CSV table of C-alpha atoms in Angstrom, one decimal:
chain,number,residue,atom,x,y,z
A,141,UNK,CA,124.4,87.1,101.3
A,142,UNK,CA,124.5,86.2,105.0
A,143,UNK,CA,121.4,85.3,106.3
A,144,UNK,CA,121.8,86.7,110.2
A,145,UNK,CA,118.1,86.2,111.2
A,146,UNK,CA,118.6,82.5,110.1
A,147,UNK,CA,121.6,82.3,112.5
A,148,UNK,CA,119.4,83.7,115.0
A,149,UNK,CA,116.7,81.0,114.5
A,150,UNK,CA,119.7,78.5,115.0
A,151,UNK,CA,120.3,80.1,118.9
A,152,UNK,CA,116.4,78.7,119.0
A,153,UNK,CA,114.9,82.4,118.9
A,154,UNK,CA,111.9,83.1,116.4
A,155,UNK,CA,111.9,86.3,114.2
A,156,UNK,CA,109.3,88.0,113.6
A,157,UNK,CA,107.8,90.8,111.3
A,158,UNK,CA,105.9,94.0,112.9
A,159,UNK,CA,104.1,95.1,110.2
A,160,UNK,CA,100.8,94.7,108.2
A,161,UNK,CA,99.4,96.5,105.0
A,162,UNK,CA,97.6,95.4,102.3
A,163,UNK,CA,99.9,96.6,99.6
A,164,UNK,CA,102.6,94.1,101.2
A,165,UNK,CA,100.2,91.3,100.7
A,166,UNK,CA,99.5,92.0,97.2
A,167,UNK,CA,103.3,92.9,96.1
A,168,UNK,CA,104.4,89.2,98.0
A,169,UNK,CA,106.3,91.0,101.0
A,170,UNK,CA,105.7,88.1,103.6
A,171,UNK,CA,106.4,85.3,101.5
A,172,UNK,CA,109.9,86.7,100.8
A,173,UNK,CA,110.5,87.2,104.6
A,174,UNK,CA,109.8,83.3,105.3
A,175,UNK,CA,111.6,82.6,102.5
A,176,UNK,CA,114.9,85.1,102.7
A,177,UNK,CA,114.7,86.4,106.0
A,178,UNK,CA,113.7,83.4,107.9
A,179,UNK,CA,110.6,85.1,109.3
A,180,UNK,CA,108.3,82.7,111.2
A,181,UNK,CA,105.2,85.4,112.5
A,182,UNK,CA,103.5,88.5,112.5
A,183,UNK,CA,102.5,91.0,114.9
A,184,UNK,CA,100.0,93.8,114.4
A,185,UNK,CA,98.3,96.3,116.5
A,186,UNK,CA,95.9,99.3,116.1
A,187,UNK,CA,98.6,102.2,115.4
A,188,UNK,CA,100.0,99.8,112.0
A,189,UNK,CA,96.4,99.0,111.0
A,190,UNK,CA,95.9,102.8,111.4
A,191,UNK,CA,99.2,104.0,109.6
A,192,UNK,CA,97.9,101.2,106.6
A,193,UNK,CA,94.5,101.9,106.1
A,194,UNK,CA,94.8,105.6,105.8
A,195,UNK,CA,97.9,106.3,103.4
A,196,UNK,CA,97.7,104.5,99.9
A,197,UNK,CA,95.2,103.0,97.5
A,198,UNK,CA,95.5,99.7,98.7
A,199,UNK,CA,92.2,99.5,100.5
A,200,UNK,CA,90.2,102.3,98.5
A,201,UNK,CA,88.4,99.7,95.9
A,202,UNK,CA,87.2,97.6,99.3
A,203,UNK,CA,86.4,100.6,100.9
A,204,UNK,CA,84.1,102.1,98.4
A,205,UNK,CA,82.1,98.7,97.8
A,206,UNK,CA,81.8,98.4,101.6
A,207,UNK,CA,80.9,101.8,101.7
A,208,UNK,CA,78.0,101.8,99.0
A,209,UNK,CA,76.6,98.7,101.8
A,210,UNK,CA,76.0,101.8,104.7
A,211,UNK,CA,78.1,100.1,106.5
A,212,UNK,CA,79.9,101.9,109.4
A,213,UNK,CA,83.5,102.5,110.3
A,214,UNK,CA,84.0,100.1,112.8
A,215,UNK,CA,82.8,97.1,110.6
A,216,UNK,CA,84.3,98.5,107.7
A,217,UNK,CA,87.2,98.5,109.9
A,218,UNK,CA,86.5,95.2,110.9
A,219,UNK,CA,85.9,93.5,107.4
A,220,UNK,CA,89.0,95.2,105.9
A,221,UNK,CA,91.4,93.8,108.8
A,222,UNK,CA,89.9,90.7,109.2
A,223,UNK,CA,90.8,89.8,104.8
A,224,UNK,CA,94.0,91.0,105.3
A,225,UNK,CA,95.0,88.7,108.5
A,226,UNK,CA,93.2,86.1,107.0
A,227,UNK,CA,95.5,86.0,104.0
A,228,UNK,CA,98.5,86.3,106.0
A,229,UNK,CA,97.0,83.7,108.2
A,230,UNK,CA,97.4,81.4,104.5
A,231,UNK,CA,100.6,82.7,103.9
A,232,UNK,CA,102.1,81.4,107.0
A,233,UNK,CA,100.0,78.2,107.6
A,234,UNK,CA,103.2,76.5,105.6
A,235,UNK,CA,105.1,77.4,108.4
A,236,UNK,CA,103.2,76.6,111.5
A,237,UNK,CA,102.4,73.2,109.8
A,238,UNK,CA,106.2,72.9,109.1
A,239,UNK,CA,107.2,73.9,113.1
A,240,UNK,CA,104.6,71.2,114.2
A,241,UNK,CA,102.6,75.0,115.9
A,242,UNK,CA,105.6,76.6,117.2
A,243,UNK,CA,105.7,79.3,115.0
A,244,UNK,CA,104.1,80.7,111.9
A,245,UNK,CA,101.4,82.8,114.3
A,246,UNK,CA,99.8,85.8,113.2
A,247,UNK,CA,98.8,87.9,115.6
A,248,UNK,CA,95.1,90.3,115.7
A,249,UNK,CA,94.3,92.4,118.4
A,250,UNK,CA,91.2,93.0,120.2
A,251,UNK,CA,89.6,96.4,120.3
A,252,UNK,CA,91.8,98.6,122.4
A,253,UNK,CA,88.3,100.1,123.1
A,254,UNK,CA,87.7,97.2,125.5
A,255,UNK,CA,91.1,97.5,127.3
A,256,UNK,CA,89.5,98.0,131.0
A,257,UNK,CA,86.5,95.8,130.2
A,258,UNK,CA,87.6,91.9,130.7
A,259,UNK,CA,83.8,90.3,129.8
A,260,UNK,CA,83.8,92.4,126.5
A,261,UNK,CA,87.2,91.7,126.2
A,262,UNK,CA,86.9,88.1,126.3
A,263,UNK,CA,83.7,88.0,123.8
A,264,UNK,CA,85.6,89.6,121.6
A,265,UNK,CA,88.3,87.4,121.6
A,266,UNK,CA,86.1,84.5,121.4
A,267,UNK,CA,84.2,86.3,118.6
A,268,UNK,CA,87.7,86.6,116.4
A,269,UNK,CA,88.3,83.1,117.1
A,270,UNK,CA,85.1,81.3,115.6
A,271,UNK,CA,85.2,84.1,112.8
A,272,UNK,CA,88.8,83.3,111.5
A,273,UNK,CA,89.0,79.7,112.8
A,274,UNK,CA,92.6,79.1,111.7
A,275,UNK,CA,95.1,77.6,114.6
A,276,UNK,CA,97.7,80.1,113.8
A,277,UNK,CA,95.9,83.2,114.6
A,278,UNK,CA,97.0,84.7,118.2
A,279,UNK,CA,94.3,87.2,119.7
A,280,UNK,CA,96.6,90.0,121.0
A,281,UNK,CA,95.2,90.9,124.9
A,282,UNK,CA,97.0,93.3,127.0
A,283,UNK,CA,98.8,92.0,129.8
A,284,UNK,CA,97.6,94.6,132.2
A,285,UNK,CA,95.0,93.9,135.4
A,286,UNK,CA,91.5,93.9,133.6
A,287,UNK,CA,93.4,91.6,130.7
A,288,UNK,CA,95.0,88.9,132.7
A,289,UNK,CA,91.2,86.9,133.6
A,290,UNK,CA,90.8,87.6,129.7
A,291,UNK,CA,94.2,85.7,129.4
A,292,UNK,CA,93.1,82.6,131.8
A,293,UNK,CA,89.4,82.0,130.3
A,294,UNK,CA,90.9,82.7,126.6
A,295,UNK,CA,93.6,79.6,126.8
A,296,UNK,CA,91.1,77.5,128.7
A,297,UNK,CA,88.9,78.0,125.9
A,298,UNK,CA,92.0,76.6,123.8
A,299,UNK,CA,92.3,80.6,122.4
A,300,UNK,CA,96.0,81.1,121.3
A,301,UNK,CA,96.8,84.3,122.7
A,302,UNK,CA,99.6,86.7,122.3
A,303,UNK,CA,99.7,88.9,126.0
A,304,UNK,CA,100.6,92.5,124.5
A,305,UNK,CA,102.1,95.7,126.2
A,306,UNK,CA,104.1,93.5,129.2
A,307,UNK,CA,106.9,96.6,131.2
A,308,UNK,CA,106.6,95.3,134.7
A,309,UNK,CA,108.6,92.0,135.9
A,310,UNK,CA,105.2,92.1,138.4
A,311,UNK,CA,102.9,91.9,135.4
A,312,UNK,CA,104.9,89.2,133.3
A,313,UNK,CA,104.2,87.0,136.2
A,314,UNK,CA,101.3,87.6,136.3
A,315,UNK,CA,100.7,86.4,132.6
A,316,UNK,CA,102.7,83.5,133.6
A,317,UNK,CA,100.7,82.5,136.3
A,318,UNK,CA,97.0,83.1,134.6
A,319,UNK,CA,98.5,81.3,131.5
A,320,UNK,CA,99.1,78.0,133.7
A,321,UNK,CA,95.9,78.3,134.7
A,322,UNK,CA,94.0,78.6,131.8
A,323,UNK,CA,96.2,75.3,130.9
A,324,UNK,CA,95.2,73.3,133.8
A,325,UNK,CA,91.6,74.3,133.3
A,326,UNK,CA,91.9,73.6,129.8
A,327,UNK,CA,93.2,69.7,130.9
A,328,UNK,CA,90.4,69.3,133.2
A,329,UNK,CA,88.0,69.9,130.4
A,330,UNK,CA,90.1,67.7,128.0
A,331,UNK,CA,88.0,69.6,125.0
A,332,UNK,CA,91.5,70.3,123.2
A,333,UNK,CA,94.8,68.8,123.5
A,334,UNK,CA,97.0,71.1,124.8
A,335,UNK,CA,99.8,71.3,122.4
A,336,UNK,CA,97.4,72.6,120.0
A,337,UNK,CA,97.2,76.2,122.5
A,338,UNK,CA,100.3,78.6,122.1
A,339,UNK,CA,101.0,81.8,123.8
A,340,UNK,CA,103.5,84.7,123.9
A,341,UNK,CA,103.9,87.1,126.6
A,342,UNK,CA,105.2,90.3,124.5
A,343,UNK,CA,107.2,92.0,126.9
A,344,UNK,CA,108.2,95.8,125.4
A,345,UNK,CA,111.5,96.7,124.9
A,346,UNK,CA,112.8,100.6,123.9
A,347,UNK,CA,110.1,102.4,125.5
A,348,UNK,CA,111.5,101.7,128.8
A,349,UNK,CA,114.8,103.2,127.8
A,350,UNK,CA,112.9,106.3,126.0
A,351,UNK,CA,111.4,107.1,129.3
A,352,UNK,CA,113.8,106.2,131.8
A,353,UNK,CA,116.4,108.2,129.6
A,354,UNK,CA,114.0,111.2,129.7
A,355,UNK,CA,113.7,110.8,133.5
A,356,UNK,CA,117.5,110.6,134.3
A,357,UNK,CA,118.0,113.7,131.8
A,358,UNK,CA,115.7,115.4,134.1
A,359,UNK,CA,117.6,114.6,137.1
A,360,UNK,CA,121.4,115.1,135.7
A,361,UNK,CA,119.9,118.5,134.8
A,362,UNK,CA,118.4,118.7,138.7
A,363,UNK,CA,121.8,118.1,140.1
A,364,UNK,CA,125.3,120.0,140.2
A,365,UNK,CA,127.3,117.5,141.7
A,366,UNK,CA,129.5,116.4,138.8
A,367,UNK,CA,130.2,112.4,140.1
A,368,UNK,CA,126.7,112.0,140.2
A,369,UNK,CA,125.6,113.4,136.8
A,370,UNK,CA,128.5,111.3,135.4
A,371,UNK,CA,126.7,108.0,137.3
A,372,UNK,CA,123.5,109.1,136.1
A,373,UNK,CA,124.9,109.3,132.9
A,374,UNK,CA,125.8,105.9,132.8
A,375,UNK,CA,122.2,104.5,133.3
A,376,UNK,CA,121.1,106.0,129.8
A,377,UNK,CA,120.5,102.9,127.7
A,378,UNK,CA,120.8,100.3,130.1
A,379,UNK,CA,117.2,100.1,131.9
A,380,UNK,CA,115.2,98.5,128.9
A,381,UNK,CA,118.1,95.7,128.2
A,382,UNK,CA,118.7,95.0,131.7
A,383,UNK,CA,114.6,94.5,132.5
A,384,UNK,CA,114.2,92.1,129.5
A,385,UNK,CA,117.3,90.0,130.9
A,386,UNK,CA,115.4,90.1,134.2
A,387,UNK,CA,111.9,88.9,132.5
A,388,UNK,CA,114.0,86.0,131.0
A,389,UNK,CA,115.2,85.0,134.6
A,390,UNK,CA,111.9,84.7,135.7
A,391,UNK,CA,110.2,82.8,132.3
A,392,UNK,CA,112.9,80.1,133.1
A,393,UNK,CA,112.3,79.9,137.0
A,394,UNK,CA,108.8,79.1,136.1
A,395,UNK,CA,109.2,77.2,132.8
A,396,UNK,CA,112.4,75.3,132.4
A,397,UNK,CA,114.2,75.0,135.9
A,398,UNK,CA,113.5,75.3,140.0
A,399,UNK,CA,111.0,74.9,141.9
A,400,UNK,CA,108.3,76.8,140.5
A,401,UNK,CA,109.0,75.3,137.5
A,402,UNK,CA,107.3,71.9,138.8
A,403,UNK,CA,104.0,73.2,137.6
A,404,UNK,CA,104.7,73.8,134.4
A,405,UNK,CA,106.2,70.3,133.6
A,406,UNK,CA,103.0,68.3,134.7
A,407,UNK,CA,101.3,70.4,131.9
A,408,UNK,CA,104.1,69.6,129.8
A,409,UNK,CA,103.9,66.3,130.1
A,410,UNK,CA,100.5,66.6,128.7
A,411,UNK,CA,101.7,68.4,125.8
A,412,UNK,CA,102.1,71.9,126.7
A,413,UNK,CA,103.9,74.5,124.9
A,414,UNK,CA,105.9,76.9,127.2
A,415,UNK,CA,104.6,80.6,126.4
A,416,UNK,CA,107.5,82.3,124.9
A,417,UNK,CA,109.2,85.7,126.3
A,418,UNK,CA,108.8,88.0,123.1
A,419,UNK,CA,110.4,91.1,122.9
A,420,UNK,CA,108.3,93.8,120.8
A,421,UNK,CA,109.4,97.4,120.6
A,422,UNK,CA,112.7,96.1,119.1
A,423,UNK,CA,113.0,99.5,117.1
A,424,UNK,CA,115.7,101.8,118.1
A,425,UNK,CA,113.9,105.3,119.0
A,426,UNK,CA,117.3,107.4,120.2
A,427,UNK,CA,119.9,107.8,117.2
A,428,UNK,CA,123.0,107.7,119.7
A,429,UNK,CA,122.4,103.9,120.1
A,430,UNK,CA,123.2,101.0,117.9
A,431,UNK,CA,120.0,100.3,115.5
A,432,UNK,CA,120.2,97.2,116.4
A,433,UNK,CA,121.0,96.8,119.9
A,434,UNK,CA,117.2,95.3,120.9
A,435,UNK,CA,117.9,92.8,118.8
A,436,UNK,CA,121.5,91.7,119.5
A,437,UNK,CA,121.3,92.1,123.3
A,438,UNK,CA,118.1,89.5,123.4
A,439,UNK,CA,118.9,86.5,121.5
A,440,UNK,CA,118.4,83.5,123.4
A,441,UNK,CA,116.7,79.6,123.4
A,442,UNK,CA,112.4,79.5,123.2
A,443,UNK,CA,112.3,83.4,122.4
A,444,UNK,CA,110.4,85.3,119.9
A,445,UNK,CA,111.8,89.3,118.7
A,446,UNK,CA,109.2,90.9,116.2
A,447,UNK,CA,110.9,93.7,114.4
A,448,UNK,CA,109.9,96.2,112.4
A,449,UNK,CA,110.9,96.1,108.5
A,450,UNK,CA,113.8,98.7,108.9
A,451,UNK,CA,115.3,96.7,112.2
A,452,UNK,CA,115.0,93.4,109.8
A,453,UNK,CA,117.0,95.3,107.1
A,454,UNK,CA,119.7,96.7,109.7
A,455,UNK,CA,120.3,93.3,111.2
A,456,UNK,CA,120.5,91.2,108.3
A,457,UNK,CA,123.3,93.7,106.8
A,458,UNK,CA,125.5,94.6,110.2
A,459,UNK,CA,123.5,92.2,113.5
A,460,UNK,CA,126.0,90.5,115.4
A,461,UNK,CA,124.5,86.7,116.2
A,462,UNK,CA,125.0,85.7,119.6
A,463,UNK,CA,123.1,84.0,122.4
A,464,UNK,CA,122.9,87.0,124.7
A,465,UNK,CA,119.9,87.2,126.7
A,466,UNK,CA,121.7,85.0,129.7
A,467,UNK,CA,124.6,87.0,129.2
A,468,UNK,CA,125.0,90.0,132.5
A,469,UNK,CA,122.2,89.3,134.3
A,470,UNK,CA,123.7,90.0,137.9
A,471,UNK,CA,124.8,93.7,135.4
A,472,UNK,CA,121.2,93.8,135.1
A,473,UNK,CA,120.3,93.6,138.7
A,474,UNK,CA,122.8,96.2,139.6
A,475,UNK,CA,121.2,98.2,136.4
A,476,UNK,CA,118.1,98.5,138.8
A,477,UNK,CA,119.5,98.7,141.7
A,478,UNK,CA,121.2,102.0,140.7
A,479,UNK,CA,118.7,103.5,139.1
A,480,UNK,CA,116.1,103.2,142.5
A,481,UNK,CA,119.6,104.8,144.1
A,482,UNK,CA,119.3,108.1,141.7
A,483,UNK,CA,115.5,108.0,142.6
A,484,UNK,CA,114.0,106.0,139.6
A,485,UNK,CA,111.8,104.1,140.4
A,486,UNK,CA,111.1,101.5,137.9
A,487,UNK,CA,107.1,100.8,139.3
A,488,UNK,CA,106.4,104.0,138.6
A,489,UNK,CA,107.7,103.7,135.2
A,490,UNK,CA,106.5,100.6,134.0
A,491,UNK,CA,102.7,101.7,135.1
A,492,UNK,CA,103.4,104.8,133.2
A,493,UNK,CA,104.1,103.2,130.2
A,494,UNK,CA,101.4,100.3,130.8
A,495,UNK,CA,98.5,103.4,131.1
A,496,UNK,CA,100.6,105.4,127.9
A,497,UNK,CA,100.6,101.8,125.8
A,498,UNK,CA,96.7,101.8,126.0
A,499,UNK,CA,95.9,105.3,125.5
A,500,UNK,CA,98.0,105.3,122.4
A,501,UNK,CA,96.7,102.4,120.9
A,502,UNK,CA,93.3,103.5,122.0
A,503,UNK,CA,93.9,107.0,120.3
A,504,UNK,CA,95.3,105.5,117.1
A,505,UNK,CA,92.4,103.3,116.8
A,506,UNK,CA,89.3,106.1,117.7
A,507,UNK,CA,92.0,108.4,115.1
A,508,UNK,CA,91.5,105.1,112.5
A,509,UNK,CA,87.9,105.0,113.0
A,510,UNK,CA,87.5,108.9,112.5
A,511,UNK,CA,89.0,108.9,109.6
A,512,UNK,CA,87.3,105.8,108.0
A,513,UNK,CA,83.7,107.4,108.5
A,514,UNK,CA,85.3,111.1,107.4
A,515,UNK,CA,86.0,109.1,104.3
A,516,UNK,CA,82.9,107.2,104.3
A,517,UNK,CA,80.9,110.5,104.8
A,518,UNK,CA,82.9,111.9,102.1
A,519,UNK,CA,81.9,109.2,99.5
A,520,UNK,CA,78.2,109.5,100.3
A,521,UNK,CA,78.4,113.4,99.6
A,522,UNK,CA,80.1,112.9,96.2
A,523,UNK,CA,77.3,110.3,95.4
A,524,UNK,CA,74.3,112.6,96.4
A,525,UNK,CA,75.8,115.0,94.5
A,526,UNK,CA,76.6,113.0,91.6
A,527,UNK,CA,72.6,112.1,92.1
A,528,UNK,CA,71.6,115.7,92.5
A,529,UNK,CA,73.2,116.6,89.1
A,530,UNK,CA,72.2,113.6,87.1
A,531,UNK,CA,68.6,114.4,88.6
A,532,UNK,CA,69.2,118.0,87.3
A,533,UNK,CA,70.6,117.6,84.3
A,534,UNK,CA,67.6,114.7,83.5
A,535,UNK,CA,65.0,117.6,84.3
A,536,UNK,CA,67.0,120.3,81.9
A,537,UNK,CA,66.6,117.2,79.5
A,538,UNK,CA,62.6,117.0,80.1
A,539,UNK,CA,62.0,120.4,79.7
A,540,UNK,CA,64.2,121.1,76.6
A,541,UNK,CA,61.6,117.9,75.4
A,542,UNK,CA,58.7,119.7,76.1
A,543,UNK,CA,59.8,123.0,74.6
A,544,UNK,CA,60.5,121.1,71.4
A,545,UNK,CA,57.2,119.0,71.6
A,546,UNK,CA,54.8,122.6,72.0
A,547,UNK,CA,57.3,124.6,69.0
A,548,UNK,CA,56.0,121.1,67.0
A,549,UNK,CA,52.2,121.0,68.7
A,550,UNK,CA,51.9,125.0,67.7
A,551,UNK,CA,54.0,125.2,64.3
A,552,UNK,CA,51.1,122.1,63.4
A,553,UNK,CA,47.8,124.1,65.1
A,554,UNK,CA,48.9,127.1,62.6
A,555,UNK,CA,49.2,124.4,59.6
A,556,UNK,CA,45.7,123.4,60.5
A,557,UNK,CA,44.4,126.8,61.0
A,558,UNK,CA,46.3,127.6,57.2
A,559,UNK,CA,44.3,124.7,55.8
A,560,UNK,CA,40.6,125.6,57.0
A,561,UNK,CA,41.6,129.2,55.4
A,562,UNK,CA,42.4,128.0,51.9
């Protein structure tokens, strides 16, 4: 069978899988994605953890011990994810051993809780570190305001660091720019060489499209002039693709060529890794496109595209391999320069979907939580009740004794009483 995503690590892009469960780890899921799919990382984030930890069995035997401790959700939580990424964390040490730390990351998140708080953000982060003290973990910080000082003292520290929940070309430079910076701090120290520090900058993909999409339906809807409905229509499908192509543009100016690029190659000259453009939200959310578009549009040199497990299946069978990503960029220009003409404006969107991204990753880990101490709460009740009827059926047991034990102390007072007769 052809193996595309191997051709696609050939084009010098790393795939990716974005998905972790238990019950993957246990039937030997990510060992036959390194090994037949070419997969080189993992991502996770709270809404997988959530979908994971509250359908199955997978986690119930952990649960119940850690539940019997009167421990709470959150460090149930906390224990439960922590096992699983450390055994993925051995799963793929193979490979960032093999890639000399290119690839082989596996990515953990830090509460989403903590999204607007950078100190707490950063302890965290630090905490997760010393805790799983492997050098292919990534701690997963969102790339928005209150995350990019997290970003800065994290790789100064020598914290790999995977920059989540990236829309805005504003934000990704940003990222760039704190990342240098924790780099140059980090060589001023000299407490860890620097090729030994990778980050990504995960910059989202299909969301764009789903609300940009929803926006232009709302104005071709607005509008009875024909020509511009048709132009309108035009724009469905093309902001996400054309944004990424942009955010590629601007990771070489300040990585690989020009003059902003100058500061970058003094660090590399130390050592430094380049922090990788990867795509996330590769999955196709609107059935009119091609399943697989996210994918085939965004293939291109130092690039990482984490996919979901149905994307992985679709491209390996029908994915077309080509390097893409430098392909239509002055299309993608004109991509945004139409769609500010029909009065979207593309700030506006990406800070929608930066606030959006937290909440719902925010929601789906309060929802986790909730449901962990609901089934915590759950096991305690069957266990006082379990207590409540051995202690009832121990007391039915006692007085049954002490029936028997007067019927004997009576029938042998009458015996007596018999005796002293006769």
């Amino acid at each position: 069978m052809k193996n595309r995503l191997a051709e696609v690590s050939a084009l010098g892009q790393s795939p990716w899988y974005d998905t972790i469960a238990r019950d993957q780890i246990q039937q030997g899921t990510f060992q036959r994605l390194i090994e037949q799919d070419a997969i080189v990382g993992v991502t996770s984030n709270p809404s997988l953890f959530q979908k994971a930890m509250t359908t199955g069995s997978a986690y119930d035997e952990q649960f119940r011990d850690l539940a019997a401790q009167q421990l709470d959700a959150l460090s149930i939580y906390q224990i439960m994810a922590n096992q699983d990424i450390q055994n993925v964390l051995a799963i793929f040490r193979p490979v960032y051993d093999r890639t000399h730390g290119i690839d082989g990351y596996v990515s953990l998140e830090v509460s989403p809780l903590l999204a607007y708080e950078t100190q707490k953000t950063i302890d965290e982060a630090k905490q997760l570190w010393a805790h799983l003290h492997q050098p292919n973990l990534c701690i997963k910080i969102p790339g928005i305001a209150q995350g990019i000082p997290a970003l800065e003292a994290c790789i100064a520290e020598g914290i790999n660091v995977n920059v989540t929940l990236i829309f805005s070309l504003a934000a990704y430079e940003q990222v760039i720019l704190a990342y240098l910076s924790g780099l140059e701090k980090l060589a001023a120290s000299g407490t860890k060489p620097l090729h030994q520090v990778a980050s990504v900058a995960s910059f989202f993909i299909s969301r764009v499209d789903t609300l940009v999409d929803h926006l232009l339906e709302e104005k071709i809807a607005a509008t009875v002039d024909v020509k511009q409905q048709q132009q309108m229509r035009l724009l469905k499908g093309k902001a996400a693709i054309a944004n990424a192509k942009l955010a590629y543009q601007l990771y070489r100016s300040y990585f690989v060529a020009g003059p902003k690029s100058e500061r970058f190659k003094l660090l590399q000259a130390q050592g430094a890794q380049v922090q990788r453009p990867l795509w996330a939200s590769t999955g196709t959310k609107n059935p009119a496109y091609r399943d697989v578009v996210y994918v085939e549009e965004l293939i291109g040199s130092q690039t990482v595209n984490t996919m979901p497990p149905t994307t992985i299946v679709a491209f390996q069978d029908h994915g077309r391999v080509a390097a893409t990503v430098e392909q239509g960029v002055a299309a993608a220009q004109q991509v945004m320069l139409d769609l500010d003409r029909v009065g979207i404006a593309m700030t506006e969107v990406t800070d929608q979907l930066e606030k959006e991204g937290v909440a719902t990753f925010k929601t789906a880990f309060e929802d986790l939580l909730q449901k962990l101490d609901d089934k915590r709460r759950a096991l305690a009740q069957q266990q006082a009740n379990k207590g409540d009827q051995s202690a009832e059926k121990a007391a039915q047991s006692d007085g049954h004794s002490g029936e028997v034990a007067g019927a004997n102390i009576s029938s042998s007072m009458t015996a007596a009483e018999n005796l002293a007769k006769s």
